[in-house]
Short mmCIF file of C-alpha atoms and ligand atoms in Angstrom, two decimals:
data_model
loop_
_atom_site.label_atom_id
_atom_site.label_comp_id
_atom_site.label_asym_id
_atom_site.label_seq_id
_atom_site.Cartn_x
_atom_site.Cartn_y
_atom_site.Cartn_z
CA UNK E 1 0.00 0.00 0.00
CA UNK E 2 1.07 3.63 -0.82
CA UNK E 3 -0.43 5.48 2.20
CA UNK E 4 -0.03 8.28 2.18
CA UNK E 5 2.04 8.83 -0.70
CA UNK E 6 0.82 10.25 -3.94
CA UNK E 7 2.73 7.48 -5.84
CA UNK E 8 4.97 4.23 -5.16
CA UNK E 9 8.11 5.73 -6.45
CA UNK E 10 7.82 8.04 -4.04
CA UNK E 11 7.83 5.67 -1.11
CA UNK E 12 10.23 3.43 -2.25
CA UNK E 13 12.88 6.16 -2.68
CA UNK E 14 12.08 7.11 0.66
CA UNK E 15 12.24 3.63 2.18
CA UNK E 16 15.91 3.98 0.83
CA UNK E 17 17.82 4.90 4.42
CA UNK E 18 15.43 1.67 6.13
CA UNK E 19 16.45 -1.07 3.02
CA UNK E 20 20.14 -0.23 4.14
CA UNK E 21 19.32 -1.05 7.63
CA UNK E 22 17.62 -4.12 6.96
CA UNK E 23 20.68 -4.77 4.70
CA UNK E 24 23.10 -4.48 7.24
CA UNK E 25 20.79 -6.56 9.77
CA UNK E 26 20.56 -9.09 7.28
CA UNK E 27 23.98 -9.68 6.83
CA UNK E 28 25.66 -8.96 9.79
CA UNK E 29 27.01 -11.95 12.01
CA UNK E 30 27.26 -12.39 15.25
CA UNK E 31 30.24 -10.74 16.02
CA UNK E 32 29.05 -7.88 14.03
CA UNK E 33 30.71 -8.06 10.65
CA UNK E 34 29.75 -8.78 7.26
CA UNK E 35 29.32 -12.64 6.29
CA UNK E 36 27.09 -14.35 3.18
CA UNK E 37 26.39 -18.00 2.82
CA UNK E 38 29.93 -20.09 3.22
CA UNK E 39 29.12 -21.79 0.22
CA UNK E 40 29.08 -18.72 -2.24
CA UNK E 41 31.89 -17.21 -0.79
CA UNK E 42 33.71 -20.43 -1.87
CA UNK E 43 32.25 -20.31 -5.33
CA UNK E 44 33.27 -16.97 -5.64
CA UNK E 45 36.95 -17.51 -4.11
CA UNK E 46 37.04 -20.22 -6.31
CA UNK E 47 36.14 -18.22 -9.68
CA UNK E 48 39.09 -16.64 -12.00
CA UNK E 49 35.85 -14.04 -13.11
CA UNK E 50 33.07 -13.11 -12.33
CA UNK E 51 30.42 -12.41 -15.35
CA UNK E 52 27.28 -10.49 -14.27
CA UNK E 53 24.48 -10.73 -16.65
CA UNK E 54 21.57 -7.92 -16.03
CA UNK E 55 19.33 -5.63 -17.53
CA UNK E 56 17.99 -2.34 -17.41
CA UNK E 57 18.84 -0.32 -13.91
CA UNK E 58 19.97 -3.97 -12.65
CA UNK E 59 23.03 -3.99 -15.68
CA UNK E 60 23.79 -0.35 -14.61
CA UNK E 61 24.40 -1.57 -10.22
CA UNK E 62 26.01 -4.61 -12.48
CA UNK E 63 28.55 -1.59 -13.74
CA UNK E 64 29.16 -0.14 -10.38
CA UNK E 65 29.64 -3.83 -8.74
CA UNK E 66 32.61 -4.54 -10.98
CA UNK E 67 34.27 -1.43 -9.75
CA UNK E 68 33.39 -2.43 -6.12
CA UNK E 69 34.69 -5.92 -6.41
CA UNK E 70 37.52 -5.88 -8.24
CA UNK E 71 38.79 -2.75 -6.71
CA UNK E 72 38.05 -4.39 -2.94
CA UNK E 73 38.77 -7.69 -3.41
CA UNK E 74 40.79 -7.94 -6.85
CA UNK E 75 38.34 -10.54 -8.98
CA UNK E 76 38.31 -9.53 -12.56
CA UNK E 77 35.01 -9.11 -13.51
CA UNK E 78 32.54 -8.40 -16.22
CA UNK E 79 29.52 -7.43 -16.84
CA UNK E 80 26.85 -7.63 -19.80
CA UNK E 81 23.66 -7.16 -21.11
CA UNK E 82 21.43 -9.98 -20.35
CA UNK E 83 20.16 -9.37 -24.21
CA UNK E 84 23.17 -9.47 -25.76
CA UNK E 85 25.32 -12.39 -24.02
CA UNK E 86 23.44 -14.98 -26.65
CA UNK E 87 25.40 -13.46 -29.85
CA UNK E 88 28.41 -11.53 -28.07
CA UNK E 89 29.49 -14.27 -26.01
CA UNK E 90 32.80 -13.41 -24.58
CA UNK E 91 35.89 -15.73 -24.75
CA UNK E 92 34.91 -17.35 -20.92
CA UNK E 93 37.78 -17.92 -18.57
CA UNK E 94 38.66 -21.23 -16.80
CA UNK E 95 36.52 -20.96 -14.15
CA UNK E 96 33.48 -18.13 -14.58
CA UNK E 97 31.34 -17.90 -12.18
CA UNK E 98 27.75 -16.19 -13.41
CA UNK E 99 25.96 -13.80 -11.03
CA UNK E 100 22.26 -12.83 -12.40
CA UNK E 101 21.23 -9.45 -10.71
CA UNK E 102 17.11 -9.28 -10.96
CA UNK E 103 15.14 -6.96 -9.05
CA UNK E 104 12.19 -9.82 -10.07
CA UNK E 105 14.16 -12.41 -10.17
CA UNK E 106 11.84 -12.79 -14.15
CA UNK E 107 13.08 -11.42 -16.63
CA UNK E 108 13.18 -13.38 -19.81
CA UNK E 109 16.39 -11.86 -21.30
CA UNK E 110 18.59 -12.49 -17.82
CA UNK E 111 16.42 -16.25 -17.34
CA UNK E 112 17.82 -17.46 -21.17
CA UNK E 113 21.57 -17.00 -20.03
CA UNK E 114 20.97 -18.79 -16.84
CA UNK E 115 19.90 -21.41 -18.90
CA UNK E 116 22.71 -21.58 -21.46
CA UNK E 117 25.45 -21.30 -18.93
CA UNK E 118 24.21 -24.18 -16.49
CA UNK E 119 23.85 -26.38 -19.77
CA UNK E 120 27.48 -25.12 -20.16
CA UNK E 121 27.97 -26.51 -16.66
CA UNK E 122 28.84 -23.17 -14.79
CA UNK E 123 27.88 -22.12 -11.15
CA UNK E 124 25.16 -19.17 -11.04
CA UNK E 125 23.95 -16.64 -8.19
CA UNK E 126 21.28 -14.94 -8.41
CA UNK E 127 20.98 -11.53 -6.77
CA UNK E 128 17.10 -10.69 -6.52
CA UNK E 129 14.33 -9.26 -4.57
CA UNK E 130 12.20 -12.06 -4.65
CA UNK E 131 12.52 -15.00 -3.18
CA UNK E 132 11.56 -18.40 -5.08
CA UNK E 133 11.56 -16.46 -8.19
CA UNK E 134 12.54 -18.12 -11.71
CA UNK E 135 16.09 -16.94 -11.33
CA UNK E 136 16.53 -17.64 -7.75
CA UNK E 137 15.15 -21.37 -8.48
CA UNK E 138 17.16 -22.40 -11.08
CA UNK E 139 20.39 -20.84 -10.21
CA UNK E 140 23.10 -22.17 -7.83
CA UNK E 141 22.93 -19.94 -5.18
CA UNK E 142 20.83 -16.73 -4.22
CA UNK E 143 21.59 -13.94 -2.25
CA UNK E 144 17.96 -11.84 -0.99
CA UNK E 145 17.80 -7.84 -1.61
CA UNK E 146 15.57 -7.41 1.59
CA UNK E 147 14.37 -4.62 -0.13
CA UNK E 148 10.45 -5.14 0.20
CA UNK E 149 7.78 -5.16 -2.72
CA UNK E 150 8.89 -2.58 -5.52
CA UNK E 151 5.96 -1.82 -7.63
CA UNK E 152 6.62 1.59 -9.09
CA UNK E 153 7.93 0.56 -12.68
CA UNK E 154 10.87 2.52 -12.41
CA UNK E 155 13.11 0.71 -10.38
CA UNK E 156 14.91 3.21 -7.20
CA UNK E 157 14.99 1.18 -3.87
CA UNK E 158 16.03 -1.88 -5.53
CA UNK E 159 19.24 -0.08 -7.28
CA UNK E 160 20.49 0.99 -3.73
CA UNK E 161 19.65 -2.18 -2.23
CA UNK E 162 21.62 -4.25 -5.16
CA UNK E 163 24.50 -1.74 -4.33
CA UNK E 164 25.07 -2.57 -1.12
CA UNK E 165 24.71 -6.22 -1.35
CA UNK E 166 27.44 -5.86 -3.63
CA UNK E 167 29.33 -3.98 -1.64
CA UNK E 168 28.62 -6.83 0.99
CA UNK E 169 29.82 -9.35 -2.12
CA UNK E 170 33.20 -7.28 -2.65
CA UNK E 171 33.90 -6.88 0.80
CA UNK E 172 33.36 -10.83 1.92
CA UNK E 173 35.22 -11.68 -0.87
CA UNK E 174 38.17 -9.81 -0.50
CA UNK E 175 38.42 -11.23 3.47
CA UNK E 176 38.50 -14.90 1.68
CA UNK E 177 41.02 -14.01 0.63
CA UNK E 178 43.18 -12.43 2.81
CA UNK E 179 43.15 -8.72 1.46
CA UNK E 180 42.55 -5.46 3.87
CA UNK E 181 39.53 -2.97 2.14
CA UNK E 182 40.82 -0.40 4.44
CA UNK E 183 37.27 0.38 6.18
CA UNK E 184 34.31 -0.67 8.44
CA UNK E 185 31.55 -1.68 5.74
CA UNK E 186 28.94 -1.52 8.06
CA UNK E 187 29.65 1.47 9.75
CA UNK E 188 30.08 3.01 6.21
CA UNK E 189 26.63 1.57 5.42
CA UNK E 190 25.14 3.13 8.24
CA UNK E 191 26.57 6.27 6.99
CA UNK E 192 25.23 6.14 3.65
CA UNK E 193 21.76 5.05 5.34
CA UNK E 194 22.16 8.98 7.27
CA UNK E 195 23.12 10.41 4.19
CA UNK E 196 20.38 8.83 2.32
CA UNK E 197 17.74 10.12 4.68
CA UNK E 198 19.14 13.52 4.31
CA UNK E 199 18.35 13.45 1.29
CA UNK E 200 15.26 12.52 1.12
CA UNK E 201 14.35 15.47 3.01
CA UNK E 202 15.57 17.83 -0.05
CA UNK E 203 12.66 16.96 -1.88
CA UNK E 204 11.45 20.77 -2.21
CA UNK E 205 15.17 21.51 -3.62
CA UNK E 206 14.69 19.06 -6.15
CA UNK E 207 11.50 19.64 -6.72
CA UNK E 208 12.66 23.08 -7.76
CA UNK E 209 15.85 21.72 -9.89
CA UNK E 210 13.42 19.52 -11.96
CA UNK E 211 11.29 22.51 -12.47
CA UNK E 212 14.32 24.66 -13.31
CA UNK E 213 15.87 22.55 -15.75
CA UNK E 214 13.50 19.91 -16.75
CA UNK E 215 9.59 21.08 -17.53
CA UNK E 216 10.41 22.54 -20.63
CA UNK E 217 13.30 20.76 -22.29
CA UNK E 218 13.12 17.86 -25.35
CA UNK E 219 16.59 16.26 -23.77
CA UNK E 220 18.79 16.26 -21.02
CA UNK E 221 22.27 14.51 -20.71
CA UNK E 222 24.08 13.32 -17.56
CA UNK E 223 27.41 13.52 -17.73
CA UNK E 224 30.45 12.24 -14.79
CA UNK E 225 33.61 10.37 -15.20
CA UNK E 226 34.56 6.98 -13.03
CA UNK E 227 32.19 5.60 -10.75
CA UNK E 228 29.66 8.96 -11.48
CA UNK E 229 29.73 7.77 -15.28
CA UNK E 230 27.73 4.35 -14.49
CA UNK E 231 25.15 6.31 -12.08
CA UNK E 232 24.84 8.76 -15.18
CA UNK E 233 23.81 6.16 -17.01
CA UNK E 234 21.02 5.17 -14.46
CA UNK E 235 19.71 8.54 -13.95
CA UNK E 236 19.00 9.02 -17.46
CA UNK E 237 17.22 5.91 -17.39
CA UNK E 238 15.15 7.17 -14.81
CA UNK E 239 14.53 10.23 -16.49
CA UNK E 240 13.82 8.95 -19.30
CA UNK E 241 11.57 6.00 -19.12
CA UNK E 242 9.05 8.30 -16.71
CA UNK E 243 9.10 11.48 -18.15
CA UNK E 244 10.07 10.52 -21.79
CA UNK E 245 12.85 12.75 -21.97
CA UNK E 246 15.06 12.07 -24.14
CA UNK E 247 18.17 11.57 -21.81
CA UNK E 248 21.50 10.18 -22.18
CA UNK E 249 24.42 9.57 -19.78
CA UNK E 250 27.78 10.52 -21.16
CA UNK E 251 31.24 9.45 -19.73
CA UNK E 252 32.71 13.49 -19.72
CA UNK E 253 35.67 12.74 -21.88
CA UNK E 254 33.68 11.32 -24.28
CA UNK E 255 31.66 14.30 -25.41
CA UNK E 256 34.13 15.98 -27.30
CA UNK E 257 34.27 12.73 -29.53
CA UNK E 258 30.25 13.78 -30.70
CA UNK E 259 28.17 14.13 -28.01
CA UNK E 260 29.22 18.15 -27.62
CA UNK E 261 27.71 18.47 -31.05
CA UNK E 262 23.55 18.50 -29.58
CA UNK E 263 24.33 20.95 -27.16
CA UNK E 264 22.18 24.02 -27.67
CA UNK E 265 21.15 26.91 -25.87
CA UNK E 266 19.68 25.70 -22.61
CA UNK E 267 19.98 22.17 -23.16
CA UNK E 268 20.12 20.95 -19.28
CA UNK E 269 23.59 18.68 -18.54
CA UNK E 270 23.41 17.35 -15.12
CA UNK E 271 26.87 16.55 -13.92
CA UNK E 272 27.79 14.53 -11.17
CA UNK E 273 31.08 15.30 -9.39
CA UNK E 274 31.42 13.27 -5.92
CA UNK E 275 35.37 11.58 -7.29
CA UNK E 276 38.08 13.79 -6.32
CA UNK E 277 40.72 11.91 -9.07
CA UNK E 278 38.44 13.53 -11.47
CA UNK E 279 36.81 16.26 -10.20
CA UNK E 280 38.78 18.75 -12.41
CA UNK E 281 38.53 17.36 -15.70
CA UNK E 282 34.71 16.58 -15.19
CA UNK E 283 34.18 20.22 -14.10
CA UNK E 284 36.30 21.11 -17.12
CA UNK E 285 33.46 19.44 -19.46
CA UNK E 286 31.27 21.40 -17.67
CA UNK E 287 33.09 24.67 -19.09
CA UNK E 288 33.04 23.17 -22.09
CA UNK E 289 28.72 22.67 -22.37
CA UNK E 290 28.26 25.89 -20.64
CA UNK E 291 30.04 28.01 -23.14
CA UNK E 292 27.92 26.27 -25.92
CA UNK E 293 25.31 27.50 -24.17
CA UNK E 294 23.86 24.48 -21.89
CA UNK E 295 22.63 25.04 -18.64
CA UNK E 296 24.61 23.09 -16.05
CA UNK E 297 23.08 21.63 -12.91
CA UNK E 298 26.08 20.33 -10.56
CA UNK E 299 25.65 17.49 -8.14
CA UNK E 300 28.90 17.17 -5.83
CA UNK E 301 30.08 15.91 -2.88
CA UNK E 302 31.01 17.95 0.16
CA UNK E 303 34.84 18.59 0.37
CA UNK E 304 34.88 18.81 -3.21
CA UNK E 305 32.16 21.50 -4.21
CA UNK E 306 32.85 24.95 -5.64
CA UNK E 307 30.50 28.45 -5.79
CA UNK E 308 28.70 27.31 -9.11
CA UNK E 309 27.02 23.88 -7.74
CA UNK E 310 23.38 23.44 -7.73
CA UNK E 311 23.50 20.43 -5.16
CA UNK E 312 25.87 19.46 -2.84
CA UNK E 313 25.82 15.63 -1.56
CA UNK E 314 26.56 14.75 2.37
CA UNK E 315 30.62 12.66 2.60
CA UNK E 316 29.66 9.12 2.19
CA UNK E 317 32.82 6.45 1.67
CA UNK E 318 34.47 7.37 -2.23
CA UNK E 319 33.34 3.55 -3.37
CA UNK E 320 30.03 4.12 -1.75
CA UNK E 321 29.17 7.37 -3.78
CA UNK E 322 26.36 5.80 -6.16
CA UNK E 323 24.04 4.74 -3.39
CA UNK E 324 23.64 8.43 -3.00
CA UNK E 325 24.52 10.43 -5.71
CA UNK E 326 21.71 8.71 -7.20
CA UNK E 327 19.02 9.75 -5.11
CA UNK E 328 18.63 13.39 -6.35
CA UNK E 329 18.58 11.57 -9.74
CA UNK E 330 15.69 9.53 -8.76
CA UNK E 331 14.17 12.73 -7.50
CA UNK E 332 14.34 14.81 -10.58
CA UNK E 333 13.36 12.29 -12.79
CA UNK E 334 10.31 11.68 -10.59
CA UNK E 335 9.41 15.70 -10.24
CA UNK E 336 9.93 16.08 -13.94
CA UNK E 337 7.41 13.23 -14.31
CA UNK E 338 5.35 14.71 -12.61
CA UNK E 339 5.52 18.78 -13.81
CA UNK E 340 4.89 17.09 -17.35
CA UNK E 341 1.72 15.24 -15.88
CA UNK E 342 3.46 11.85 -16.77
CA UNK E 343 2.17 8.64 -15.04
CA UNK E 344 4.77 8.27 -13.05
CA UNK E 345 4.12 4.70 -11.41
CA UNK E 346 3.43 3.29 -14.86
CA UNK E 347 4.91 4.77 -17.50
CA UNK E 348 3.88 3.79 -21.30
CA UNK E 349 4.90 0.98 -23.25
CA UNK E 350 6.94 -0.85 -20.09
CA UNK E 351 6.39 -3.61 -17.87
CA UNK E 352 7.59 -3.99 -14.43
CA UNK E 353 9.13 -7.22 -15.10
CA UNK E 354 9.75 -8.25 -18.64
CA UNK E 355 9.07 -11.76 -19.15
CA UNK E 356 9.38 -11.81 -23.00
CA UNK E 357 12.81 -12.02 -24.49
O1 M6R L 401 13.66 -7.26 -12.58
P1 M6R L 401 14.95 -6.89 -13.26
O2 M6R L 401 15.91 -6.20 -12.34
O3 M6R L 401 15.60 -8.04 -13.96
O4 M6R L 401 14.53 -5.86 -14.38
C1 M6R L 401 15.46 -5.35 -15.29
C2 M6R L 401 14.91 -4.14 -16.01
O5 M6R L 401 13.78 -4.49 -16.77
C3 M6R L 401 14.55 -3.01 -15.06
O6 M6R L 401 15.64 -2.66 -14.25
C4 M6R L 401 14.09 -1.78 -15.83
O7 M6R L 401 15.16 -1.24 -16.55
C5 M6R L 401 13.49 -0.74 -14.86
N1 M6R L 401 12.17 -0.36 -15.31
C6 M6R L 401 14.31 0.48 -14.73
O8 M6R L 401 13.74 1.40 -13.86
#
């Protein structure tokens, strides 16, 4: 039930801070750290790669994963498009191990690779929402979201959830075997889940930033470099699939190579900017839109935020940025929905799980 809410996407971005607690409850051992299932945490120590297989907002947490566990605990992995593994099958290491990340646990696309690569003979986790589901079934192993019923199409809560069992992933992983991540996951959770409720109470601000930049406009692009890239990705997503923007997320460096070329007079580039490695050169791209004329809305991150930001994001651990950064994403996409008079729980021409390959 939506309560009080005026619409499910609503609520579940605000049940955002609570899904990390339950997170952190979930997975926290007695002695208070971070454990999974013994048995996956030998399937993934014994893995040379890890191939995650997603769609959708699911492929873009895929994105941010990789970073998280092969910077943490030094797995290679990749990660593709559930859709596109059947003809663009990758030479496979030795000994893959497949991880299927499905808010449903249903989708067609993500269910027909499961299938191929356990003919194949290869071990499979599943990373859903819902328990018992198709995926969760037939694969090996399964590791829960705890992230509660999403039924707004457009997926929020379930992003942030898959993002920190990830994180969880990266970080058990790398204790396996043997390697220091430097910091307290679950007290950096925690902080995340303060941040995140922060943030949720700027919904006025955002509110105003969608009406600023978004009511009027026929595109928007999201440009950041690094980890900021992938969430760039996800926000336009968002933006697009309820408001039907068009919106596209842009690595920075790559605009000069095309992108540069739509960018009109007001055109609305939403950068994020919460990595201090490249906080210069992304706030050089910046320069570069706004002097063809775009109007720049800047999401940073506190310590790293100058006079000309729109929106500056509470500290949260540098690997942990997405779980945050992309709240305000969520936000605009879901006040621009709304300003345009959008149906923002069920946008046209989408399902919330896609069972149909
Ligand atoms: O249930 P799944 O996570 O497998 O769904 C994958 C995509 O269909 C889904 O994430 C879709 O992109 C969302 N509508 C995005 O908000």
């Amino acid at each position: 039930e939506k309560g009080t809410y005026p619409h499910y996407m609503l609520k579940e971005i605000d049940e955002q801070p609570l899904v990390m607690r339950k997170i952190i409850q979930k997975y926290q051992d007695k002695n208070g750290g971070l454990s999974i299932d013994s048995e996956i945490v030998e399937a993934i120590t014994a893995a040379d790669r890890v191939y995650i297989i997603a769609a959708g907002t699911s492929y873009h947490a895929g994105l941010v994963g990789k970073q998280m566990i092969e910077k943490l605990a030094g797995i290679p992995v990749e990660v593709h498009i559930s859709s596109e593994f059947g003809y663009n099958m990758p030479i496979l290491s030795e000994k893959p191990l497949f991880v299927f990340i499905s808010q449903s646990g249903e989708t067609a696309d993500s269910r027909a690779v499961l299938v191929q690569v356990k003919e194949m003979g290869y071990p499979a986790l599943t990373i859903t929402n819902v328990p018992g589901s198709t995926l969760s079934r037939e694969a090996d192993y399964t590791l829960l979201l705890h992230a509660g019923p999403e039924i707004a199409v457009a997926s929020t809560k379930a992003y942030t959830a898959q993002l920190a069992v990830l994180a969880i992933v990266a970080e058990v992983s790398a204790k396996s075997r043997g390697r220091e991540i430097g910091f307290d996951l679950v007290q950096e959770l925690g902080i995340v889940a303060n941040a995140m409720e922060a943030l949720c109470d700027s919904k006025e601000i955002m509110e105003h930033i969608a009406r600023e930049f978004l009511t009027v406009t026929r595109n928007a692009f999201f440009i950041g470099r690094a980890v900021d890239y992938y969430v760039c990705l996800e926000g336009a997503l968002k933006l697009k699939e309820i408001s039907y923007i068009q919106a596209e997320g842009f690595a920075g460096g790559e605009l000069k190579h095309g992108t540069i070329a739509l960018i009109e007079e007001g055109t609305p580039v939403i950068a994020l900017a919460t990595q201090e490695n490249v906080n210069l050169s992304i706030r050089g791209n910046v320069k570069e839109v706004a002097a063809r004329g775009a109007n720049p809305c800047i999401i940073s991150m506190k310590g790293l935020e100058t006079d000309e930001d729109t929106f500056v994001l509470p500290v949260v651990h540098e690997q942990l940025t997405p779980l945050i950064s992309v709240i305000p994403l969520q936000l605009l996409a879901y006040y621009a929905a709304l300003h345009r008079d959008c149906d923002v729980d069920k946008p046209r021409n989408l399902a919330k799980s896609v069972t149909v390959e």
